[in-house]
Coordinates of C-alpha atoms in Angstrom, one line a residue:
Chain A
M1 CA 0.0 0.0 0.0
V2 CA 1.2 3.5 -0.8
K3 CA -0.4 6.5 0.8
F4 CA 0.4 10.2 0.5
E5 CA -1.3 12.8 2.6
D6 CA -0.7 16.5 1.7
V7 CA 3.0 15.8 0.8
W8 CA 5.2 18.7 -0.3
L9 CA 8.8 18.3 -1.6
K10 CA 11.4 21.0 -1.8
Y11 CA 15.0 20.0 -2.7
R12 CA 17.4 20.7 0.1
H13 CA 20.7 21.2 -1.9
P14 CA 21.1 24.9 -2.7
A15 CA 24.0 24.2 -5.0
R16 CA 21.9 22.0 -7.1
Q17 CA 18.6 23.7 -6.9
G18 CA 19.2 27.3 -5.9
D19 CA 18.5 28.9 -2.6
A20 CA 15.0 29.8 -3.5
A21 CA 14.1 26.5 -5.3
P22 CA 10.4 26.3 -5.6
E23 CA 8.5 23.2 -4.3
A24 CA 8.9 20.3 -6.6
L25 CA 5.7 18.8 -5.3
R26 CA 2.8 20.6 -3.6
G27 CA 0.0 19.1 -1.5
I28 CA 0.1 15.6 -3.1
S29 CA -2.5 13.2 -1.7
F30 CA -3.4 9.8 -3.1
E31 CA -3.6 6.1 -2.1
I32 CA -2.8 3.0 -3.9
P33 CA -4.1 -0.2 -2.4
E34 CA -1.9 -3.3 -1.9
G35 CA -1.6 -5.0 -5.3
G36 CA -2.8 -1.9 -7.1
F37 CA -1.4 -0.6 -10.4
R38 CA -1.1 3.1 -11.3
W39 CA 0.1 4.9 -14.3
L40 CA 1.8 8.2 -13.4
I41 CA 1.6 10.6 -16.3
G42 CA 2.3 14.2 -16.9
P43 CA 4.4 16.5 -19.0
S44 CA 8.2 16.6 -18.8
G45 CA 9.2 18.5 -15.6
A46 CA 5.8 18.1 -14.0
G47 CA 7.3 16.2 -11.0
K48 CA 6.9 12.5 -11.9
T49 CA 10.4 11.5 -11.0
S50 CA 10.3 13.6 -7.8
L51 CA 7.1 11.7 -6.8
L52 CA 8.7 8.4 -7.5
K53 CA 11.8 9.4 -5.4
L54 CA 9.5 9.9 -2.5
I55 CA 7.9 6.5 -3.0
Y56 CA 11.2 4.7 -3.1
L57 CA 12.6 6.7 -0.2
A58 CA 15.3 8.6 -2.0
E59 CA 14.0 11.9 -0.7
H60 CA 12.4 13.2 2.5
P61 CA 9.2 15.3 2.1
A62 CA 9.3 18.9 3.3
K63 CA 5.9 18.1 4.9
G64 CA 3.1 15.7 4.8
R65 CA 2.9 12.0 5.6
I66 CA 3.9 9.1 3.4
D67 CA 3.1 5.4 4.2
I68 CA 4.9 2.8 2.2
L69 CA 4.0 -0.9 2.4
G70 CA 2.2 -0.1 5.7
T71 CA 5.1 1.8 7.2
E72 CA 5.1 5.5 8.0
A73 CA 8.4 6.6 6.2
A74 CA 9.2 9.4 8.6
K75 CA 9.1 7.3 11.7
I76 CA 11.5 4.4 10.8
S77 CA 15.2 4.1 11.6
R78 CA 17.9 4.2 8.9
R79 CA 18.3 0.5 9.2
D80 CA 14.6 -0.2 8.8
A81 CA 14.5 2.3 5.9
A82 CA 17.2 0.2 4.2
L83 CA 15.3 -3.0 4.9
L84 CA 12.1 -1.4 3.5
R85 CA 14.0 -0.3 0.3
R86 CA 14.8 -4.0 -0.3
R87 CA 11.1 -4.6 -0.7
I88 CA 10.9 -1.9 -3.4
G89 CA 12.1 -2.5 -6.9
V90 CA 13.1 0.6 -8.9
V91 CA 13.6 1.0 -12.6
Y92 CA 15.5 4.2 -13.2
Q93 CA 15.1 6.4 -16.2
D94 CA 18.9 6.4 -16.7
F95 CA 19.3 2.6 -15.8
R96 CA 22.0 3.2 -13.2
L97 CA 23.8 0.0 -13.9
L98 CA 27.2 -0.4 -12.2
P99 CA 29.8 -0.2 -15.0
Q100 CA 32.4 -2.5 -13.3
L101 CA 29.9 -5.4 -13.0
S102 CA 28.6 -7.9 -15.6
A103 CA 24.9 -8.1 -16.5
Y104 CA 24.6 -11.1 -14.2
D105 CA 26.2 -9.3 -11.2
N106 CA 24.2 -6.2 -11.8
V107 CA 21.0 -8.2 -11.6
A108 CA 22.2 -10.2 -8.7
L109 CA 23.0 -7.1 -6.7
P110 CA 19.7 -6.7 -4.8
M111 CA 19.8 -10.3 -3.8
R112 CA 23.4 -10.2 -2.6
L113 CA 22.6 -7.1 -0.6
A114 CA 19.8 -9.1 1.0
R115 CA 22.3 -11.9 1.7
R116 CA 20.4 -14.5 -0.3
N117 CA 22.4 -17.7 -0.9
E118 CA 24.2 -18.0 -4.2
T119 CA 22.2 -21.1 -5.4
Q120 CA 19.0 -19.1 -5.1
I121 CA 20.6 -16.1 -6.7
H122 CA 21.8 -18.1 -9.6
A123 CA 18.4 -19.7 -10.2
D124 CA 16.5 -16.4 -10.0
V125 CA 19.0 -14.3 -12.0
T126 CA 19.3 -16.7 -14.9
E127 CA 15.5 -17.1 -15.0
I128 CA 14.9 -13.3 -15.1
L129 CA 17.6 -12.7 -17.6
R130 CA 16.1 -15.4 -19.8
W131 CA 12.7 -13.7 -19.4
V132 CA 14.1 -10.3 -20.6
G133 CA 15.9 -12.1 -23.5
L134 CA 19.4 -11.5 -22.3
E135 CA 20.4 -15.1 -21.3
N136 CA 23.3 -14.9 -23.8
R137 CA 24.6 -11.6 -22.4
L138 CA 25.3 -12.7 -18.8
H139 CA 29.0 -11.6 -18.8
A140 CA 28.6 -8.4 -20.8
R141 CA 29.4 -5.2 -19.0
P142 CA 27.0 -2.3 -19.4
D143 CA 29.2 -0.5 -21.9
E144 CA 29.0 -3.5 -24.1
L145 CA 25.2 -3.4 -24.1
S146 CA 22.8 -1.3 -26.2
G147 CA 20.5 1.2 -24.6
G148 CA 17.6 -1.3 -24.8
E149 CA 19.7 -4.1 -23.4
Q150 CA 20.7 -1.9 -20.5
Q151 CA 17.1 -1.0 -19.8
R152 CA 16.2 -4.7 -19.7
I153 CA 19.0 -5.4 -17.3
A154 CA 17.7 -2.5 -15.1
V155 CA 14.2 -4.0 -15.2
A156 CA 15.6 -7.4 -14.4
R157 CA 17.4 -6.0 -11.4
A158 CA 14.3 -4.2 -10.2
V159 CA 12.1 -7.4 -10.2
V160 CA 14.6 -10.2 -9.5
A161 CA 14.0 -10.1 -5.7
R162 CA 10.2 -10.2 -6.2
P163 CA 9.5 -6.8 -4.6
K164 CA 6.3 -5.9 -2.9
L165 CA 6.3 -2.5 -4.6
L166 CA 7.7 -1.8 -8.1
V167 CA 8.4 1.7 -9.2
A168 CA 9.4 2.3 -12.8
D169 CA 10.4 5.6 -14.4
E170 CA 9.9 5.5 -18.1
P171 CA 10.8 1.7 -18.2
T172 CA 10.0 1.4 -21.9
G173 CA 11.8 4.5 -23.1
N174 CA 14.6 2.7 -24.9
L175 CA 12.7 -0.4 -26.0
D176 CA 11.1 -1.3 -29.3
D177 CA 7.4 -2.2 -29.3
E178 CA 7.9 -5.9 -29.0
Q179 CA 10.3 -5.5 -26.0
A180 CA 8.0 -2.9 -24.4
H181 CA 5.0 -5.2 -24.6
R182 CA 7.1 -8.1 -23.3
L183 CA 8.1 -5.9 -20.4
M184 CA 4.6 -4.8 -19.7
H185 CA 3.6 -8.5 -19.6
L186 CA 6.2 -9.1 -17.0
I187 CA 5.1 -6.1 -14.9
T188 CA 1.4 -7.0 -15.1
A189 CA 2.3 -10.6 -14.2
L190 CA 4.1 -9.3 -11.1
N191 CA 1.1 -7.1 -10.3
R192 CA -1.2 -10.1 -10.5
L193 CA 1.0 -11.9 -8.0
G194 CA 0.4 -9.1 -5.6
T195 CA 3.1 -6.5 -6.3
T196 CA 1.9 -2.9 -6.1
V197 CA 3.1 -1.1 -9.3
V198 CA 3.6 2.6 -10.2
V199 CA 4.8 3.3 -13.7
A200 CA 5.7 6.8 -14.9
T201 CA 5.6 7.3 -18.6
H202 CA 5.2 9.8 -21.5
N203 CA 4.1 7.0 -23.8
M204 CA 0.3 7.5 -24.0
G205 CA 0.1 4.6 -26.5
L206 CA 1.4 2.3 -23.8
V207 CA -1.1 3.7 -21.3
E208 CA -3.9 3.2 -23.7
G209 CA -2.8 -0.4 -24.5
W210 CA -2.7 -1.4 -20.8
P211 CA -5.7 0.3 -19.2
A212 CA -5.2 1.0 -15.5
P213 CA -6.0 3.9 -13.1
R214 CA -3.9 7.0 -13.6
L215 CA -2.3 9.7 -11.5
T216 CA -1.8 12.8 -13.5
I217 CA 0.6 15.4 -12.3
E218 CA 1.2 19.0 -13.6
H219 CA 3.5 21.7 -12.2
G220 CA 4.1 19.7 -9.0
K221 CA 0.4 19.2 -8.3
L222 CA -1.7 16.1 -8.7
T223 CA -4.5 17.1 -11.0
H224 CA -6.2 13.8 -11.4
A225 CA -6.2 10.7 -9.3
E226 CA -8.1 7.5 -9.9
Chain B
M1 CA 29.4 -19.9 -15.2
R2 CA 32.3 -17.4 -15.0
N3 CA 30.9 -14.7 -12.8
E4 CA 28.1 -16.1 -10.7
P5 CA 29.5 -17.2 -7.3
R6 CA 31.1 -14.0 -6.2
R7 CA 29.6 -13.2 -2.9
R8 CA 32.4 -10.8 -2.1
A9 CA 32.3 -9.1 -5.5
D10 CA 33.8 -5.6 -5.4
Y11 CA 30.5 -4.0 -6.4
L12 CA 31.7 -0.7 -5.0
G13 CA 34.8 -0.8 -7.2
L14 CA 37.0 0.0 -4.2
R15 CA 40.1 -1.7 -5.7
E16 CA 40.2 1.2 -8.2
A17 CA 38.7 4.0 -5.9
L18 CA 41.1 3.2 -3.1
G19 CA 44.3 2.2 -4.9
D20 CA 47.1 0.2 -3.4
R21 CA 49.8 2.8 -3.9
L22 CA 49.5 6.3 -2.4
L23 CA 47.8 5.4 0.9
P24 CA 50.1 2.5 1.8
V25 CA 53.1 4.6 0.9
L26 CA 51.9 7.4 3.2
V27 CA 51.0 5.0 6.0
A28 CA 54.4 3.4 5.6
A29 CA 56.1 6.8 6.1
M30 CA 54.0 7.3 9.2
S31 CA 54.8 3.9 10.5
F32 CA 58.5 4.5 9.9
L33 CA 58.4 7.7 11.9
A34 CA 56.4 6.1 14.6
A35 CA 59.0 3.3 14.8
L36 CA 61.7 5.8 15.3
A37 CA 59.8 7.8 17.9
M38 CA 59.0 4.6 19.8
A39 CA 62.6 3.5 19.6
G40 CA 63.7 6.9 20.9
A41 CA 61.3 6.8 23.8
L42 CA 62.2 3.2 24.8
A43 CA 65.9 3.7 24.3
S44 CA 66.0 6.8 26.4
A45 CA 64.1 5.1 29.1
T46 CA 66.5 2.1 29.1
L47 CA 69.6 4.3 29.0
A48 CA 68.2 6.6 31.6
T49 CA 67.5 3.7 34.0
R50 CA 71.2 2.7 33.7
W51 CA 72.5 6.2 33.9
Q52 CA 70.3 7.1 36.8
G53 CA 71.5 4.0 38.7
D54 CA 75.2 4.9 37.9
A55 CA 74.9 8.5 38.9
A56 CA 72.8 7.9 42.0
S57 CA 75.2 5.3 43.4
Q58 CA 78.4 7.3 42.9
L59 CA 79.9 8.6 46.1
T60 CA 82.6 11.4 46.5
I61 CA 84.0 11.8 50.0
Q62 CA 86.2 14.8 50.8
V63 CA 88.4 14.6 53.9
P64 CA 89.9 17.9 54.9
Q65 CA 93.4 17.8 56.4
P66 CA 93.8 14.2 55.4
T67 CA 97.0 13.6 57.3
A68 CA 95.8 15.2 60.6
P69 CA 94.8 12.8 63.4
D70 CA 91.2 11.7 63.4
A71 CA 88.7 12.4 66.3
S72 CA 90.2 9.6 68.4
G73 CA 93.7 10.9 67.7
K74 CA 95.0 7.4 66.8
A75 CA 95.2 7.5 63.0
P76 CA 95.3 10.0 60.1
R77 CA 91.9 11.1 59.1
L78 CA 92.1 9.8 55.5
D79 CA 93.2 6.3 56.7
S80 CA 90.5 6.3 59.4
V81 CA 87.7 7.2 57.0
M82 CA 89.0 4.5 54.5
A83 CA 89.1 1.9 57.2
A84 CA 85.5 2.8 58.2
L85 CA 84.3 2.6 54.6
K86 CA 85.9 -0.9 54.2
T87 CA 83.8 -2.2 57.1
M88 CA 80.5 -0.9 55.6
P89 CA 78.7 -3.6 53.5
D90 CA 76.7 -1.0 51.5
V91 CA 79.9 0.7 50.2
A92 CA 82.0 -0.8 47.4
D93 CA 84.9 0.1 45.2
E94 CA 86.2 2.7 47.7
Q95 CA 89.5 4.2 46.4
V96 CA 91.6 7.1 47.5
M97 CA 92.2 9.4 44.5
S98 CA 95.9 10.1 43.9
P99 CA 97.1 13.7 44.3
Q100 CA 97.6 13.8 40.5
D101 CA 94.0 12.9 40.0
V102 CA 92.8 15.5 42.5
T103 CA 95.0 18.1 40.9
A104 CA 93.6 17.2 37.5
L105 CA 90.1 17.4 38.9
I106 CA 90.4 20.9 40.2
S107 CA 92.8 22.3 37.6
P108 CA 89.9 24.0 35.6
W109 CA 89.4 26.3 38.6
L110 CA 92.8 26.5 40.4
G111 CA 95.3 25.9 37.6
A112 CA 97.7 23.1 36.8
D113 CA 99.7 23.5 40.1
P114 CA 97.3 24.4 43.0
A115 CA 100.1 23.7 45.5
Q116 CA 101.7 27.0 44.5
L117 CA 98.6 28.8 45.8
G118 CA 99.3 27.3 49.3
L119 CA 95.7 26.1 49.6
P120 CA 95.2 22.9 51.7
L121 CA 93.8 20.2 49.5
P122 CA 91.4 17.6 50.9
G123 CA 91.9 13.9 50.5
V124 CA 89.3 12.6 48.1
I125 CA 87.8 9.1 48.1
S126 CA 85.6 7.7 45.4
A127 CA 83.2 4.9 46.1
R128 CA 80.0 3.3 45.1
W129 CA 76.9 3.0 47.2
V130 CA 75.3 -0.4 46.8
G131 CA 72.8 -0.2 49.6
A132 CA 69.0 -0.3 49.0
A133 CA 68.4 2.7 51.3
P134 CA 69.7 6.2 50.6
P135 CA 73.2 6.9 52.0
D136 CA 71.8 9.6 54.3
A137 CA 73.5 8.3 57.5
L138 CA 76.9 8.0 55.9
G139 CA 77.9 11.6 56.2
P140 CA 77.2 12.0 60.0
T141 CA 79.0 8.7 60.6
L142 CA 82.2 9.8 58.8
E143 CA 81.8 13.3 60.4
K144 CA 82.2 11.7 63.8
L145 CA 85.4 10.0 62.7
S146 CA 86.9 13.0 60.9
P147 CA 85.3 16.4 61.5
G148 CA 84.6 18.3 58.4
T149 CA 84.3 15.2 56.1
L150 CA 81.9 15.8 53.3
V151 CA 79.9 13.1 51.5
Q152 CA 78.5 13.9 48.0
T153 CA 76.2 11.6 46.1
G154 CA 75.1 11.6 42.4
A155 CA 71.4 12.2 43.4
L156 CA 71.4 15.6 41.8
W157 CA 72.7 14.2 38.5
A158 CA 70.2 11.4 38.8
S159 CA 67.3 13.8 39.1
R160 CA 68.6 15.8 36.1
V161 CA 68.8 12.6 34.0
A162 CA 65.3 11.7 35.1
A163 CA 64.0 15.1 34.0
L164 CA 65.8 14.8 30.7
T165 CA 64.4 11.3 30.2
T166 CA 60.9 12.5 31.0
S167 CA 61.1 15.3 28.5
L168 CA 62.5 13.0 25.8
Q169 CA 59.6 10.5 26.4
A170 CA 57.1 13.4 26.3
C171 CA 58.5 14.5 23.0
A172 CA 58.3 10.9 21.7
A173 CA 54.8 10.6 22.9
A174 CA 53.9 13.9 21.2
I175 CA 55.4 12.7 18.0
L176 CA 53.5 9.4 18.2
I177 CA 50.2 11.3 18.8
I178 CA 50.9 13.6 15.9
V179 CA 51.8 10.7 13.6
A180 CA 48.6 8.9 14.6
L181 CA 46.6 12.1 13.9
V182 CA 48.3 12.6 10.6
A183 CA 47.7 9.0 9.7
A184 CA 44.0 9.3 10.6
A185 CA 43.8 12.5 8.5
V186 CA 45.5 10.8 5.5
V187 CA 43.0 7.9 5.8
A188 CA 40.1 10.3 6.1
V189 CA 41.2 12.1 2.9
A190 CA 41.7 8.9 1.0
T191 CA 38.3 7.6 2.2
R192 CA 36.5 10.9 1.2
S193 CA 38.3 10.7 -2.2
G194 CA 37.0 7.1 -2.6
L195 CA 33.5 8.3 -1.6
A196 CA 33.6 11.1 -4.1
Q197 CA 34.7 8.7 -6.9
R198 CA 32.0 6.2 -6.0
R199 CA 29.2 8.6 -5.2
E200 CA 26.8 7.4 -7.9
T201 CA 27.5 3.8 -7.0
I202 CA 27.0 4.3 -3.3
T203 CA 23.8 6.2 -3.9
L204 CA 22.5 3.3 -6.0
I205 CA 23.6 0.6 -3.5
H206 CA 21.9 2.7 -0.8
A207 CA 18.7 2.9 -2.8
L208 CA 18.8 -0.9 -3.3
G209 CA 18.7 -1.4 0.4
A210 CA 22.4 -1.6 1.5
L211 CA 22.8 -1.0 5.2
D212 CA 25.2 1.7 6.3
D213 CA 27.1 -1.1 8.1
D214 CA 27.6 -2.9 4.7
I215 CA 28.9 0.2 2.9
A216 CA 31.1 1.4 5.8
G217 CA 32.3 -2.2 6.4
R218 CA 33.5 -2.6 2.8
F219 CA 35.4 0.7 2.9
A220 CA 36.8 -0.1 6.3
A221 CA 37.9 -3.6 5.2
R222 CA 39.8 -2.1 2.2
I223 CA 41.4 0.7 4.2
T224 CA 42.4 -1.8 6.9
L225 CA 44.1 -4.0 4.4
L226 CA 46.0 -1.0 2.9
T227 CA 47.0 0.5 6.2
L228 CA 48.1 -2.9 7.5
A229 CA 50.3 -3.5 4.5
G230 CA 51.7 0.1 4.5
A231 CA 52.5 0.0 8.2
A232 CA 54.1 -3.4 8.1
A233 CA 56.3 -2.2 5.2
G234 CA 57.2 1.0 7.2
A235 CA 58.1 -1.1 10.3
V236 CA 60.3 -3.5 8.3
L237 CA 62.0 -0.6 6.6
A238 CA 62.7 1.0 10.0
L239 CA 64.5 -2.1 11.3
P240 CA 67.9 -1.5 9.6
V241 CA 67.8 2.2 10.5
L242 CA 67.0 1.3 14.1
A243 CA 69.8 -1.3 14.1
W244 CA 72.2 1.3 12.8
L245 CA 71.1 3.8 15.5
G246 CA 71.3 1.0 18.1
A247 CA 74.9 0.4 17.0
L248 CA 75.7 4.1 17.3
A249 CA 74.2 4.1 20.8
A250 CA 75.9 0.9 21.9
P251 CA 78.8 2.6 23.8
F252 CA 76.2 4.4 26.0
A253 CA 74.3 1.2 26.6
G254 CA 77.1 -0.7 28.3
P255 CA 79.8 -3.0 27.1
A256 CA 77.7 -6.2 27.3
Q257 CA 75.6 -5.0 24.3
I258 CA 78.2 -3.6 22.0
N259 CA 78.4 -6.7 19.9
D260 CA 74.7 -7.4 19.6
V261 CA 73.4 -7.4 16.0
F262 CA 70.2 -5.6 17.1
N263 CA 71.2 -3.5 20.0
L264 CA 67.6 -2.4 20.6
P265 CA 65.5 -2.3 23.8
P266 CA 63.7 -5.6 24.1
A267 CA 60.4 -3.8 24.5
L268 CA 60.8 -2.3 21.1
M269 CA 61.1 -5.7 19.5
F270 CA 57.7 -6.5 21.0
A271 CA 56.2 -3.0 20.1
L272 CA 57.3 -3.0 16.5
P273 CA 55.0 -5.8 15.4
G274 CA 52.2 -3.9 17.1
L275 CA 52.6 -0.9 14.8
P276 CA 50.8 -2.4 11.8
I277 CA 48.0 -3.5 14.1
I278 CA 47.6 -0.1 15.6
A279 CA 47.7 1.5 12.1
A280 CA 45.1 -0.9 10.9
A281 CA 42.9 -0.1 13.9
I282 CA 43.3 3.6 13.2
G283 CA 42.5 3.0 9.5
W284 CA 39.4 0.9 10.3
G285 CA 38.0 3.4 12.8
T286 CA 38.7 6.4 10.7
A287 CA 37.1 4.8 7.6
Q288 CA 34.0 3.8 9.5
L289 CA 33.5 7.2 11.0
T290 CA 34.2 9.0 7.6
V291 CA 31.8 6.8 5.6
R292 CA 29.1 6.8 8.2
G293 CA 29.3 10.6 8.4
W294 CA 29.1 10.9 4.7
L295 CA 26.2 8.4 4.5
R296 CA 24.2 10.7 6.8
S297 CA 23.8 13.0 3.8
L298 CA 21.7 10.3 2.1
P299 CA 18.1 9.9 3.2

């Protein structure tokens, strides 16, 4: 379950945002039930990525209350926040793969951080890499992969640990139609298994093709919530 | 499969971010200096113990009018005092200084031939006090035999040697503290450099659910390895220098040790292997504090 109550976000780093940086998000309130699916749509710069950062605990809100998977984010210790992050899968817009690791090791990373055993890791990582069509690129490093392949590795890394919440920022941005549809099949399959999903996208064709409730954001404000 | 079972994979890329050259070399230099400072402190303590013992036990007894009769009127004063000293178990190596030795002793003040001045010279006896208690009662005892007899001990010199030793040890301790602080600063700078190089990676690992303990632990493990290696190299490099300095100091340390290959205080031979361990502990602690402090900037 994801619940926002009158959430505001203002970036704290003056060097990056300027001393008088305006609020990136203003008065956001919505709720996604456990196992729900939401499209997050809006024009570029509207605040989609900022909203996702709050969901995957990469930023603290200036005010307001955020509950993630039944936990009030502001009230947990750093250790518990880290453990909560392990239950959240994130697909970043810019992939964020570690350049010194192979595709296999990048995908295995969340499981290794969670101290799963290597037998389990091997089984799950090879399965998910086969699912995203990269079973032959296990040893390739990110700079040896195309943009689409990197994106699929990023998706595989986000879902390999079977997260309870999946947050995806433009996950199909570098994929062709076939791969995009394959990816959406994977995401909806996870959703059917109980994973709560939030997908931010510009691709209205994708939204139309996979009907689901929408959160629409413009100028840092939620203008429409289903 | 080539890559799969790598539980300790270097996913932070610390082998590149915390290279194995600059930090170990700097720590080796710190360790080298620390070894010299430790050697100085321990050697000064060892030598001071010996010198203090020598100085404190030295007795100089002046007997005025040495040929005049003693208090009983039966023997010359000098002979009477010598006879009394020979009967005392706490006095050893008593010896009457020859007139030539006495003349040489006072010549800086009275010239090469003080007899020309017509001054009465005392008889002088050198001896060594081997008693456990201070020789406080010796003067009054001899005074009764030979009025005017004066007993001087090396206590004043012993106290000066003690003060010198204390100041040398304080200097060595200050150097060790400064070396430790500089080593900690060097480790902190290296760690912050590594953090800056791996900022994106650490941010990602943090977002994937890495605990602060995990990240700080990986940095600390790498830094510990580098400081351990650097400090061990510095201690080994210091050994020949210490042996050379020990050889130079051998004449001051007593004839028994002049021919020793490593004329070093035994305590130093135990302390030197401890240097890498101390350096590693400083490295580990500094890395942990630095990384954890930096991680506080992340949500």
